[in-house]
Coordinates of C-alpha atoms in Angstrom, one line a residue:
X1 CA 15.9 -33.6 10.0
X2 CA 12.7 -31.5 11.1
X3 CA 14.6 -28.3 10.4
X4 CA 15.3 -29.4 7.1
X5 CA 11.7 -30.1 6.2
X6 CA 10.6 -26.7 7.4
X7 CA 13.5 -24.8 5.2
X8 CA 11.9 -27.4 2.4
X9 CA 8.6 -26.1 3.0
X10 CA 9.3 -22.6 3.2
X11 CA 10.9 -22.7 0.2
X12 CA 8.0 -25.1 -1.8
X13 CA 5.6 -22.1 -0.5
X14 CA 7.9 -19.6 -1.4
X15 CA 7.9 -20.8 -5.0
X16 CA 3.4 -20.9 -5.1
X17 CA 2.1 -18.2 -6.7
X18 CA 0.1 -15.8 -4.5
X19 CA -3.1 -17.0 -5.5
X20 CA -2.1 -21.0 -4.5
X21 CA -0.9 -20.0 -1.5
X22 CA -4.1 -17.7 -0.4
X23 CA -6.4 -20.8 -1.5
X24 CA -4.2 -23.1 0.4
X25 CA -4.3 -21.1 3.7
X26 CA -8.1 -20.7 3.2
X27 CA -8.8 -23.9 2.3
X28 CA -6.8 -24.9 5.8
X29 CA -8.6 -22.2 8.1
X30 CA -11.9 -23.3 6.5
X31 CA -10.6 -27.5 7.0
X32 CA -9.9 -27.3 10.5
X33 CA -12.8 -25.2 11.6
X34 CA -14.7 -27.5 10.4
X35 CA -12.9 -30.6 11.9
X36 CA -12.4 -28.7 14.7
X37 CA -16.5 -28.2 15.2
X38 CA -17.3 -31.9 13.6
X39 CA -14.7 -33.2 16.4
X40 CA -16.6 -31.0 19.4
X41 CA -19.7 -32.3 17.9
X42 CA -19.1 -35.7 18.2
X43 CA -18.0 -35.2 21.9
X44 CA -21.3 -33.7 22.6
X45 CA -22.7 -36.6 21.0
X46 CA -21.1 -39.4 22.6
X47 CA -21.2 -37.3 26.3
X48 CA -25.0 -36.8 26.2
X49 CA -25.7 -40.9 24.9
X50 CA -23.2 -41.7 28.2
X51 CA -24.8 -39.4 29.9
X52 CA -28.6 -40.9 29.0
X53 CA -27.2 -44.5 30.2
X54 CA -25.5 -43.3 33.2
X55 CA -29.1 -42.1 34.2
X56 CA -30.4 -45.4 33.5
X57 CA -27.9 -47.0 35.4
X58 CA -28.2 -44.4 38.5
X59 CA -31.8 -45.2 38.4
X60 CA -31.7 -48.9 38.4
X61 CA -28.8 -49.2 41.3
X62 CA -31.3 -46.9 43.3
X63 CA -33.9 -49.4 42.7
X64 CA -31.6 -52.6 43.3
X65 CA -30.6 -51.3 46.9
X66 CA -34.5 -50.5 47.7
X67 CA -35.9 -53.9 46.8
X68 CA -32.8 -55.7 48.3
X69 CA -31.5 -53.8 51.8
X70 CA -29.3 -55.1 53.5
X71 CA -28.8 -58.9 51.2
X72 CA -25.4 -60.6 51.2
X73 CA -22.8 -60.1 48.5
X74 CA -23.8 -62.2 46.0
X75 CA -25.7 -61.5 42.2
X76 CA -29.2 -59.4 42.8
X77 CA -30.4 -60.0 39.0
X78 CA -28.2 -61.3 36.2
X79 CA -30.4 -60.9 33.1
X80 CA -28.5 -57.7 31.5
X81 CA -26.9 -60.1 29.4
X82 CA -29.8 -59.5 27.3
X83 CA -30.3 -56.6 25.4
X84 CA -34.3 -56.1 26.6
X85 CA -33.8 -57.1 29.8
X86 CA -32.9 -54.8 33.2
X87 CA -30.1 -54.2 34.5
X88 CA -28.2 -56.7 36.2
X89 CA -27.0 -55.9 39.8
X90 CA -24.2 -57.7 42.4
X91 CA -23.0 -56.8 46.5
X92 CA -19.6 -56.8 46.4
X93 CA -17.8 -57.1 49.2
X94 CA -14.8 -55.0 50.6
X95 CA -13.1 -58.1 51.7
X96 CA -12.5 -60.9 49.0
X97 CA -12.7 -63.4 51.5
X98 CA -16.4 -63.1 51.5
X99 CA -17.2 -63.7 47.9
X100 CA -19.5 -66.3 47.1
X101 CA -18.7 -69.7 46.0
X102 CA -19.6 -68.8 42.4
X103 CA -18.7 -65.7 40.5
X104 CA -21.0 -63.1 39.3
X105 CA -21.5 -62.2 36.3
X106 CA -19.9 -58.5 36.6
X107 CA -16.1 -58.3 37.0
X108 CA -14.5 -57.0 40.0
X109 CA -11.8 -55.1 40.0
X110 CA -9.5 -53.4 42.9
X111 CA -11.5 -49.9 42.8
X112 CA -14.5 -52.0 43.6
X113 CA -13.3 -53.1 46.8
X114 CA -12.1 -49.8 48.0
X115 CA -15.4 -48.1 46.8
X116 CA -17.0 -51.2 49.4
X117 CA -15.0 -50.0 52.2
X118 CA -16.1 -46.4 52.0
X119 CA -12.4 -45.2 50.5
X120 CA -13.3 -44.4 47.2
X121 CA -16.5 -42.4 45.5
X122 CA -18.7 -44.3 43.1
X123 CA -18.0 -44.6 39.4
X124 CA -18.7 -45.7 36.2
X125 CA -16.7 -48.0 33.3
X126 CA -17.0 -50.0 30.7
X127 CA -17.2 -53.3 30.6
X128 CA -17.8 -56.6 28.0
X129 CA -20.5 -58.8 29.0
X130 CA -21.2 -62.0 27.3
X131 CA -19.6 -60.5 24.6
X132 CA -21.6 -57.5 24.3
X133 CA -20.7 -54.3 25.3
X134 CA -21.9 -52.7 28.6
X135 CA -21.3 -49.9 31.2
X136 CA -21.6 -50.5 34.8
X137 CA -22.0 -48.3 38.0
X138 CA -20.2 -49.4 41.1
X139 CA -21.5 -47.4 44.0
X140 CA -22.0 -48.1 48.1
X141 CA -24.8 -50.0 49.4
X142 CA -24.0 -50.8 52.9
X143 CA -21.4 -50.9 55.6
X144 CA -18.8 -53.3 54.1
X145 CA -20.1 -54.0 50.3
X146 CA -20.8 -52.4 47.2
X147 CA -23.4 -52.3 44.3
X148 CA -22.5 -53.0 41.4
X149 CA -25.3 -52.5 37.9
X150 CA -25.0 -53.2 34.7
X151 CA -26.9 -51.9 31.5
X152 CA -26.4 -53.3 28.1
X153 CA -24.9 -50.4 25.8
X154 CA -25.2 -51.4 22.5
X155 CA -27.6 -49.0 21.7
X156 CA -25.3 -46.3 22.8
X157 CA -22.2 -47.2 20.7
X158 CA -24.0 -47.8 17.9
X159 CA -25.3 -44.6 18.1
X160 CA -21.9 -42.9 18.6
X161 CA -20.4 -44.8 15.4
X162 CA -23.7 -43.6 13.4
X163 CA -22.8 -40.0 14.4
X164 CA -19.3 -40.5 14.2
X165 CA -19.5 -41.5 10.0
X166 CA -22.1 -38.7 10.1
X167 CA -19.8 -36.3 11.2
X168 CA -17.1 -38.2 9.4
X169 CA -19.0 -36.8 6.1
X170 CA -19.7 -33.7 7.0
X171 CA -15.8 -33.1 8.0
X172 CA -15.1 -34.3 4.4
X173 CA -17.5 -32.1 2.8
X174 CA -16.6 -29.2 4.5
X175 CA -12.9 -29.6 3.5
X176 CA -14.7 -29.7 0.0
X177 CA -16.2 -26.5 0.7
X178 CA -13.1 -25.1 1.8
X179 CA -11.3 -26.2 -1.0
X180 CA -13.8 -24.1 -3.4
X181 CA -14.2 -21.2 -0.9
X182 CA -10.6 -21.0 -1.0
X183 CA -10.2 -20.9 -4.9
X184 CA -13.3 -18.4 -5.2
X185 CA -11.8 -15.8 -2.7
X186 CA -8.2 -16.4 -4.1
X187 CA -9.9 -15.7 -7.6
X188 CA -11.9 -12.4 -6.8
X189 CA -10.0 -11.6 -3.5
X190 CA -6.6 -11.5 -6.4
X191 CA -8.4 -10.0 -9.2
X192 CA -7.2 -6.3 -8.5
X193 CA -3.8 -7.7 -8.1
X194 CA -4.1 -9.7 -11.6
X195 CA -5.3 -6.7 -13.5
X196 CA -2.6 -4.5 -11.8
X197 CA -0.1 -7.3 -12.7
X198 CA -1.3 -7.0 -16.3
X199 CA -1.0 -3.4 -16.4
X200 CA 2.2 -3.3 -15.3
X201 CA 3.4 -5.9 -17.8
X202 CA 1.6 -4.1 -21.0
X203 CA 3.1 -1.0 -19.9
X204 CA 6.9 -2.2 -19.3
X205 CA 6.2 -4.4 -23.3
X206 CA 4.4 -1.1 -24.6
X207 CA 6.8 1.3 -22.8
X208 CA 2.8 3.2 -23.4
X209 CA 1.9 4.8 -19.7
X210 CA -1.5 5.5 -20.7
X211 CA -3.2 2.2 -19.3
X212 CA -5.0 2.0 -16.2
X213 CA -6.6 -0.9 -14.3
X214 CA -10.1 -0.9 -13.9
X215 CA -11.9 0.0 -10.8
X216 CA -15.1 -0.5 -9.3
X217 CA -18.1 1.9 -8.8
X218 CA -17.5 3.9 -5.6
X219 CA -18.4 2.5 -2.3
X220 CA -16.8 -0.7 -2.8
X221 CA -13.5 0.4 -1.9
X222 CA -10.8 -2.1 0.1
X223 CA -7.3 -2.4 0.3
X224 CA -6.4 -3.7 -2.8
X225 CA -9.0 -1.1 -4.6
X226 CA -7.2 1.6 -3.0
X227 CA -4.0 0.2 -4.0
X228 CA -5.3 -0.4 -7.7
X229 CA -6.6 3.5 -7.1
X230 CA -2.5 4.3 -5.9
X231 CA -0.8 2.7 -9.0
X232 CA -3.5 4.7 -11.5
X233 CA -2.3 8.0 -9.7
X234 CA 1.4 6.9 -10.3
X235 CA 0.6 5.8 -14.2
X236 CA -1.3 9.6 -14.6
X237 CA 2.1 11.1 -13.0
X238 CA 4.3 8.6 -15.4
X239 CA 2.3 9.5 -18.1
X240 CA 2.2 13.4 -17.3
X241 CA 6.0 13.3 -17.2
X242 CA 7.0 11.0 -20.3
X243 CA 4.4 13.6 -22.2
X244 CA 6.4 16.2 -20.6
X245 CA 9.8 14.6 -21.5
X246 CA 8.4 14.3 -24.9
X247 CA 7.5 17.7 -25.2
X248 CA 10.7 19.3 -23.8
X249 CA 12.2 17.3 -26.1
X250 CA 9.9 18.6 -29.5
X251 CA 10.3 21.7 -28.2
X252 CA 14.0 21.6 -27.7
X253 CA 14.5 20.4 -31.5
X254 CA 11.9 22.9 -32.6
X255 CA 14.0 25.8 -31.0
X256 CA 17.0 24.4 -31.9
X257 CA 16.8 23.7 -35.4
X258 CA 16.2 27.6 -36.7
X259 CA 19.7 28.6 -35.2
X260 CA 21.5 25.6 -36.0
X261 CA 20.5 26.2 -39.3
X262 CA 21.8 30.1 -39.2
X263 CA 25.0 28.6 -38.0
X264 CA 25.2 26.6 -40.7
X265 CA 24.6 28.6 -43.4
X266 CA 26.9 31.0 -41.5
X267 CA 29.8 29.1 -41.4
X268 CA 29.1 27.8 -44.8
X269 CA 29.1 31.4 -45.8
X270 CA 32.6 32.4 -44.1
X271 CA 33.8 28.7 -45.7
X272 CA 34.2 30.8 -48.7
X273 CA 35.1 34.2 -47.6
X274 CA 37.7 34.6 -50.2
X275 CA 34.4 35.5 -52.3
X276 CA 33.0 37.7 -49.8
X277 CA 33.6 41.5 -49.2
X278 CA 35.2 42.7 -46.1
X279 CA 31.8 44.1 -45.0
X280 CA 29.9 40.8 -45.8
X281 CA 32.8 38.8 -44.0
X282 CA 32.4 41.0 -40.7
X283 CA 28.1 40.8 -41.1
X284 CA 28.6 36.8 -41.2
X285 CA 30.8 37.0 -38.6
X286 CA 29.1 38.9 -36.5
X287 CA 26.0 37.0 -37.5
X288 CA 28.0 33.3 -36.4
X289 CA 28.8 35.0 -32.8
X290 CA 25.3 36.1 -32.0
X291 CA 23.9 32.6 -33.3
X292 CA 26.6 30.5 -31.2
X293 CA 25.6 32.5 -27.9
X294 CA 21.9 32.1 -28.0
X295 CA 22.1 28.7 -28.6
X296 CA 25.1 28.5 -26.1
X297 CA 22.6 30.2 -23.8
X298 CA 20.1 27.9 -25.0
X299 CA 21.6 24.7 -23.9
X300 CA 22.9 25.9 -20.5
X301 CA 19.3 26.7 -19.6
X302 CA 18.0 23.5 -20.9
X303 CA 20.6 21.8 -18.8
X304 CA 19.8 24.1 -15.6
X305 CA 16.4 23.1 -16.1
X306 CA 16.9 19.4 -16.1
X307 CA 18.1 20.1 -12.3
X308 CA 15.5 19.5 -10.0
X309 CA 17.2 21.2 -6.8
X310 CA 20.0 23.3 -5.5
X311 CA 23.2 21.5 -4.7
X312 CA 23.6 21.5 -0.5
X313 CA 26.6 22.5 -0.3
X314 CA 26.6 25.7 -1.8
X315 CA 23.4 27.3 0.0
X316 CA 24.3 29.8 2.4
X317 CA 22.5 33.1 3.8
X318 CA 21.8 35.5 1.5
X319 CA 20.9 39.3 1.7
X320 CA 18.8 39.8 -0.7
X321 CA 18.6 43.5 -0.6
X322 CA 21.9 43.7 -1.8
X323 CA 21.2 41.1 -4.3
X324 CA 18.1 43.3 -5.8
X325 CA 20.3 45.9 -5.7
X326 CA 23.2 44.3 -8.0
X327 CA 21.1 42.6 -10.2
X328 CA 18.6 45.7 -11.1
X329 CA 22.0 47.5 -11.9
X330 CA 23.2 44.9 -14.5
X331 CA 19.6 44.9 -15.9
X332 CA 20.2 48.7 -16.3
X333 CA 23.8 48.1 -17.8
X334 CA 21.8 45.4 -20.3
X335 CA 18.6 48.1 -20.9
X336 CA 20.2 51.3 -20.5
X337 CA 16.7 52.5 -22.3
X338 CA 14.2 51.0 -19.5
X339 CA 14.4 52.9 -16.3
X340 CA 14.3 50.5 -13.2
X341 CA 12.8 51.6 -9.4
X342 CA 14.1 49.9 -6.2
X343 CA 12.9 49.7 -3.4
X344 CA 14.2 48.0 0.0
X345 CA 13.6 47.8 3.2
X346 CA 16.4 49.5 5.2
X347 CA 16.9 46.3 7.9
X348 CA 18.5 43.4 6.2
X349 CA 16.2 40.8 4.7
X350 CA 18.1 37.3 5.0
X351 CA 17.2 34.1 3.0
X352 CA 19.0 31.0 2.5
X353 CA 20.0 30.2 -0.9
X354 CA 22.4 29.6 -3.7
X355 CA 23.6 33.5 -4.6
X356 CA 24.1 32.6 -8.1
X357 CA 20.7 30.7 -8.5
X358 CA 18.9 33.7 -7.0
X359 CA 20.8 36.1 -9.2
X360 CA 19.8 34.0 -12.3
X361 CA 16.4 33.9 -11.0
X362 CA 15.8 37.8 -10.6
X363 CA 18.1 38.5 -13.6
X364 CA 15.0 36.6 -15.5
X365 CA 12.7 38.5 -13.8
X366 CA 13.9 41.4 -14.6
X367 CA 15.1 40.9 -18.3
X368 CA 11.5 39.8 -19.0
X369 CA 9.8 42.9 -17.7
X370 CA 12.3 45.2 -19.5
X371 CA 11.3 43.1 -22.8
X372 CA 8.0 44.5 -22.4
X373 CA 8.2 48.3 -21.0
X374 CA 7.1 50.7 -23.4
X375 CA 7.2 54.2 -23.6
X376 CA 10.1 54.6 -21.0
X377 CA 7.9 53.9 -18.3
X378 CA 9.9 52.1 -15.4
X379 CA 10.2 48.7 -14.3
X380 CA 9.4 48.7 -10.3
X381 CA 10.9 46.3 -8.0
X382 CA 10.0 45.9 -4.6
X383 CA 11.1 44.0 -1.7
X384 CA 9.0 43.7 1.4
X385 CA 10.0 41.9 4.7
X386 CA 8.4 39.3 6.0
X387 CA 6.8 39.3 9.8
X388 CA 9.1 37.0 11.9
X389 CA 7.8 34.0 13.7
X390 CA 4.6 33.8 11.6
X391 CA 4.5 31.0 9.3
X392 CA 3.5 32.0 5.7
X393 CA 4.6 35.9 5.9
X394 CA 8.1 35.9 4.6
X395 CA 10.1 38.2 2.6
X396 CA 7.8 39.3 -0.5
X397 CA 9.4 40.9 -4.0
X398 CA 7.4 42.1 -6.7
X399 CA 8.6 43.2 -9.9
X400 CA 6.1 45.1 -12.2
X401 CA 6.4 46.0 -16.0
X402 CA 4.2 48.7 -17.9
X403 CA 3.7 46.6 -20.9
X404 CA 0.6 45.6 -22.6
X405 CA 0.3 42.6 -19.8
X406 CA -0.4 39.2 -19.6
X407 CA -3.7 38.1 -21.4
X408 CA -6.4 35.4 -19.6
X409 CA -5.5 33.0 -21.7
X410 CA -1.9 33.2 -21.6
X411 CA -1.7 33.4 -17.5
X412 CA -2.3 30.1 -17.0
X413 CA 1.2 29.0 -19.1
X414 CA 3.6 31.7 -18.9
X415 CA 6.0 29.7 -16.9
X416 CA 5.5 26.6 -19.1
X417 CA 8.7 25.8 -21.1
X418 CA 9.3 27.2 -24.5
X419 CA 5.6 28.7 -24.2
X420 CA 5.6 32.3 -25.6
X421 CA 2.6 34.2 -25.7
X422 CA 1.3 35.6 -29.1
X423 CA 2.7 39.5 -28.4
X424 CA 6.1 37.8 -27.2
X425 CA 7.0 35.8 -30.1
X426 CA 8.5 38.7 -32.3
X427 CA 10.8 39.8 -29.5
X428 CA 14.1 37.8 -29.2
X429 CA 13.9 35.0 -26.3
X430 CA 13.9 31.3 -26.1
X431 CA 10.5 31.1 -23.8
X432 CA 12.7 29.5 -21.0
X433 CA 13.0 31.9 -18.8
X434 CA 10.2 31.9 -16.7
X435 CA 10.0 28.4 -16.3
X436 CA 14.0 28.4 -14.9
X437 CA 12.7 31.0 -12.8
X438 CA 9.9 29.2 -11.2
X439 CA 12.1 26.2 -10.9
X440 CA 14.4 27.6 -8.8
X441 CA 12.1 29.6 -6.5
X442 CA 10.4 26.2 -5.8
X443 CA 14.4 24.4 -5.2
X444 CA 14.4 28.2 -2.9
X445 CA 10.7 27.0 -1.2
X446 CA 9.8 30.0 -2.7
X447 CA 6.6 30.4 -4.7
X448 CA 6.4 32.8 -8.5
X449 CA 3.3 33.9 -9.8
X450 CA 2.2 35.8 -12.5
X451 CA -0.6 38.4 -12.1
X452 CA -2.2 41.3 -14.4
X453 CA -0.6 44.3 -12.4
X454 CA -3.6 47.0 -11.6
X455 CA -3.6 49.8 -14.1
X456 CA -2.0 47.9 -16.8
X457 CA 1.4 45.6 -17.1
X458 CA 2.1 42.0 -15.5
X459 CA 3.0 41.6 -11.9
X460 CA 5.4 38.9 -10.6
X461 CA 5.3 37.9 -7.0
X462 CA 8.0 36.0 -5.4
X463 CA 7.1 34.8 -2.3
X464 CA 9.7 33.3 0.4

């Protein structure tokens, strides 16, 4: 039965929203903190007033055995039944067959006796006399008997129960305090959350990335700031990516459109070829096969680029002299007009990597910088080994064009996607190139970058 009220009341706090359930646990801390002190209060209380008394009564027994050495059992004073008057005092005996005739006024109980006979250290109790309520002190008085003194202790309880409804208040109030403490922290404590809550559901309704919660000025960071801070760097990468998407996208269609449109007309064209000369058939043919590979080509590189890393099981070690080497000769085979200068380092280099990937990768290279020799002045590649065991010096190649270079305002974006610079956009190209490059030199943990070459040209660095 207990077990099933815990699962019940896991599950009744598992169904409270997150602000009920942080006002309920600090309206409880709060609440028995201050029970907890209103409760050690009133113990303080009521031990000091019994503490007061039990002076009084100490006092008065040490007075009743001075004035009285030595008397008989029997009553010493009997007036405490009043509330002015002193304390009333009796000699007990250890042995009941000395009582008096009459009974005292004070009871006498078993722990009397044995306190008479020396067996058992004084103490005090309460007691009813007359009806009223008093606290007596039994200690020794002589060989044999016992002392016995009263004090009324009205006074004393009455006190206790005035600072027990006292306390009895300020128990309830603080619970009242704790009830609003615990909304106001839940409120502001939660307010982050809420506003990162509300975010979060305008942006999955909006499908709009551009929203960010609110923070406060610096220096009043927390937890919940910082996480606030957190989901604002993850919208700014959401947003930078959807407006990337969105771009690729544009730019995709833009690209797209002028050679679908050739194609079209094209095939339109050879639709009715029975009108058409031989040499006009053989020009649109021609024509249709040049459009259909650069837009093949066009679409294989925007699906390469859509993949963000190499496939594991195809990486193995690669020389990459050799690889330089074959892929400058199919550059020259592609630009038989464009000399092209090797150079590499007689040891073997060794990377690991996809051989395909990196061929692609220096195949770009390399087609780019022949696009923009001049002058038959060479295209010079260079591989440089790297300095084993020092982190940050491996294998280095450079490959350097003669061209007019890369202008300032270009540098910054020549490995952006479908970004061609304004001297590159009459020579043929989709302005993807570069960017697959770079992508697969990172999937590599390689680093491209784009310099103006000393003396004139543009400078590509690949760095391993």
């Amino acid at each position: 039965m207990s077990g099933g009220r815990r699962r019940l009341g896991r599950a009744w706090r598992r169904r409270r929203p997150l602000r009920t359930r942080l006002a309920l646990s600090v309206t409880a801390a709060v609440a028995v903190v201050a029970v907890g002190v209103c409760a050690a209060a009133f113990l303080v209380v009521r031990s000091a007033l019994y503490e007061q008394l039990d002076l009084s009564l100490t006092q008065s027994a040490r007075l009743a055995a001075q004035r009285n050495p030595g008397d008989p059992p029997g009553t010493l004073a009997g007036e405490c039944r009043f509330l002015a008057a002193p304390a009333c005092a009796e000699v007990v005996p250890a042995d009941p067959s000395k009582d008096p005739a009459s009974p005292g006024l004070l009871p006498v109980d078993p722990a009397a006796r044995q306190v008479a006979a020396g067996r058992k250290a004084p103490y005090y109790t309460n007691i009813t006399v007359s009806g009223f309520p008093a606290r007596m002190l039994t200690t020794d008085y002589a060989k044999g008997r016992a002392l016995q003194v009263a004090l009324r202790a009205d006074t004393v309880e009455d006190g206790i129960e005035e600072a027990a409804g006292w306390l009895v208040l300020t128990a309830a109030a603080g619970v009242l305090l704790a009830a609003v403490l615990g909304y106001w922290v839940s409120r502001t404590g939660l307010a982050p959350v809420t506003r990162l809550t509300a975010t979060a559901e305008r942006i999955a309704a909006t499908r709009d990335p551009r929203h960010r919660i609110e923070l406060p000025p610096p220096g009043r960071e927390d937890e919940i700031t910082r996480l606030a801070g957190s989901f604002n760097t993850m919208l700014g990468e959401l947003e930078q990516s959807v407006t990337a998407q969105r771009r690729l996208v544009a730019d995709a269609s833009h690209e797209l459109r002028t050679p679908l449109t050739a194609l079209r007309t094209n095939a339109e064209l050879l639709a009715r070829a029975d009108r058409l000369t031989p040499d006009q058939r053989e020009r649109a043919s021609a024509a249709l096969g040049r459009q259909l590979r650069e837009v093949t080509g066009l679409v294989n590189d925007l699906i390469e680029l859509a993949r963000d890393e190499e496939p594991q099981p195809l990486v193995e070690q690669v020389r990459l002299g050799a690889l330089v080497e074959h892929c400058a000769q199919a550059a020259r085979t592609h630009w038989p007009a464009v000399p092209f200068q090797v150079r590499v380092p007689d040891e073997p280099v060794v990377v690991p990597g996809v051989p395909a990937r990196l061929s692609r990768l220096l195949g770009n290279l390399l087609d780019n910088a022949a696009k923009f020799s001049r002058g038959g002045l060479p295209v010079e590649v260079e591989l440089v080994p790297g300095i084993p065991g020092v982190p940050g010096s491996g294998p280095e190649l450079t490959v350097r064009d003669h061209g007019p270079g890369i202008a300032a305002e270009d540098l910054p974006h020549v490995f952006d996607r479908f970004y061609r610079a304004g001297a590159a956009r009459a020579l043929p190209g989709s302005g993807l190139g570069l960017a697959m490059a770079r992508q697969i030199a990172r999937a590599h943990d390689a680093e491209l970058t784009a310099e103006a070459a000393p003396g004139g040209g543009a400078l590509f660095r690949l760095t391993f």
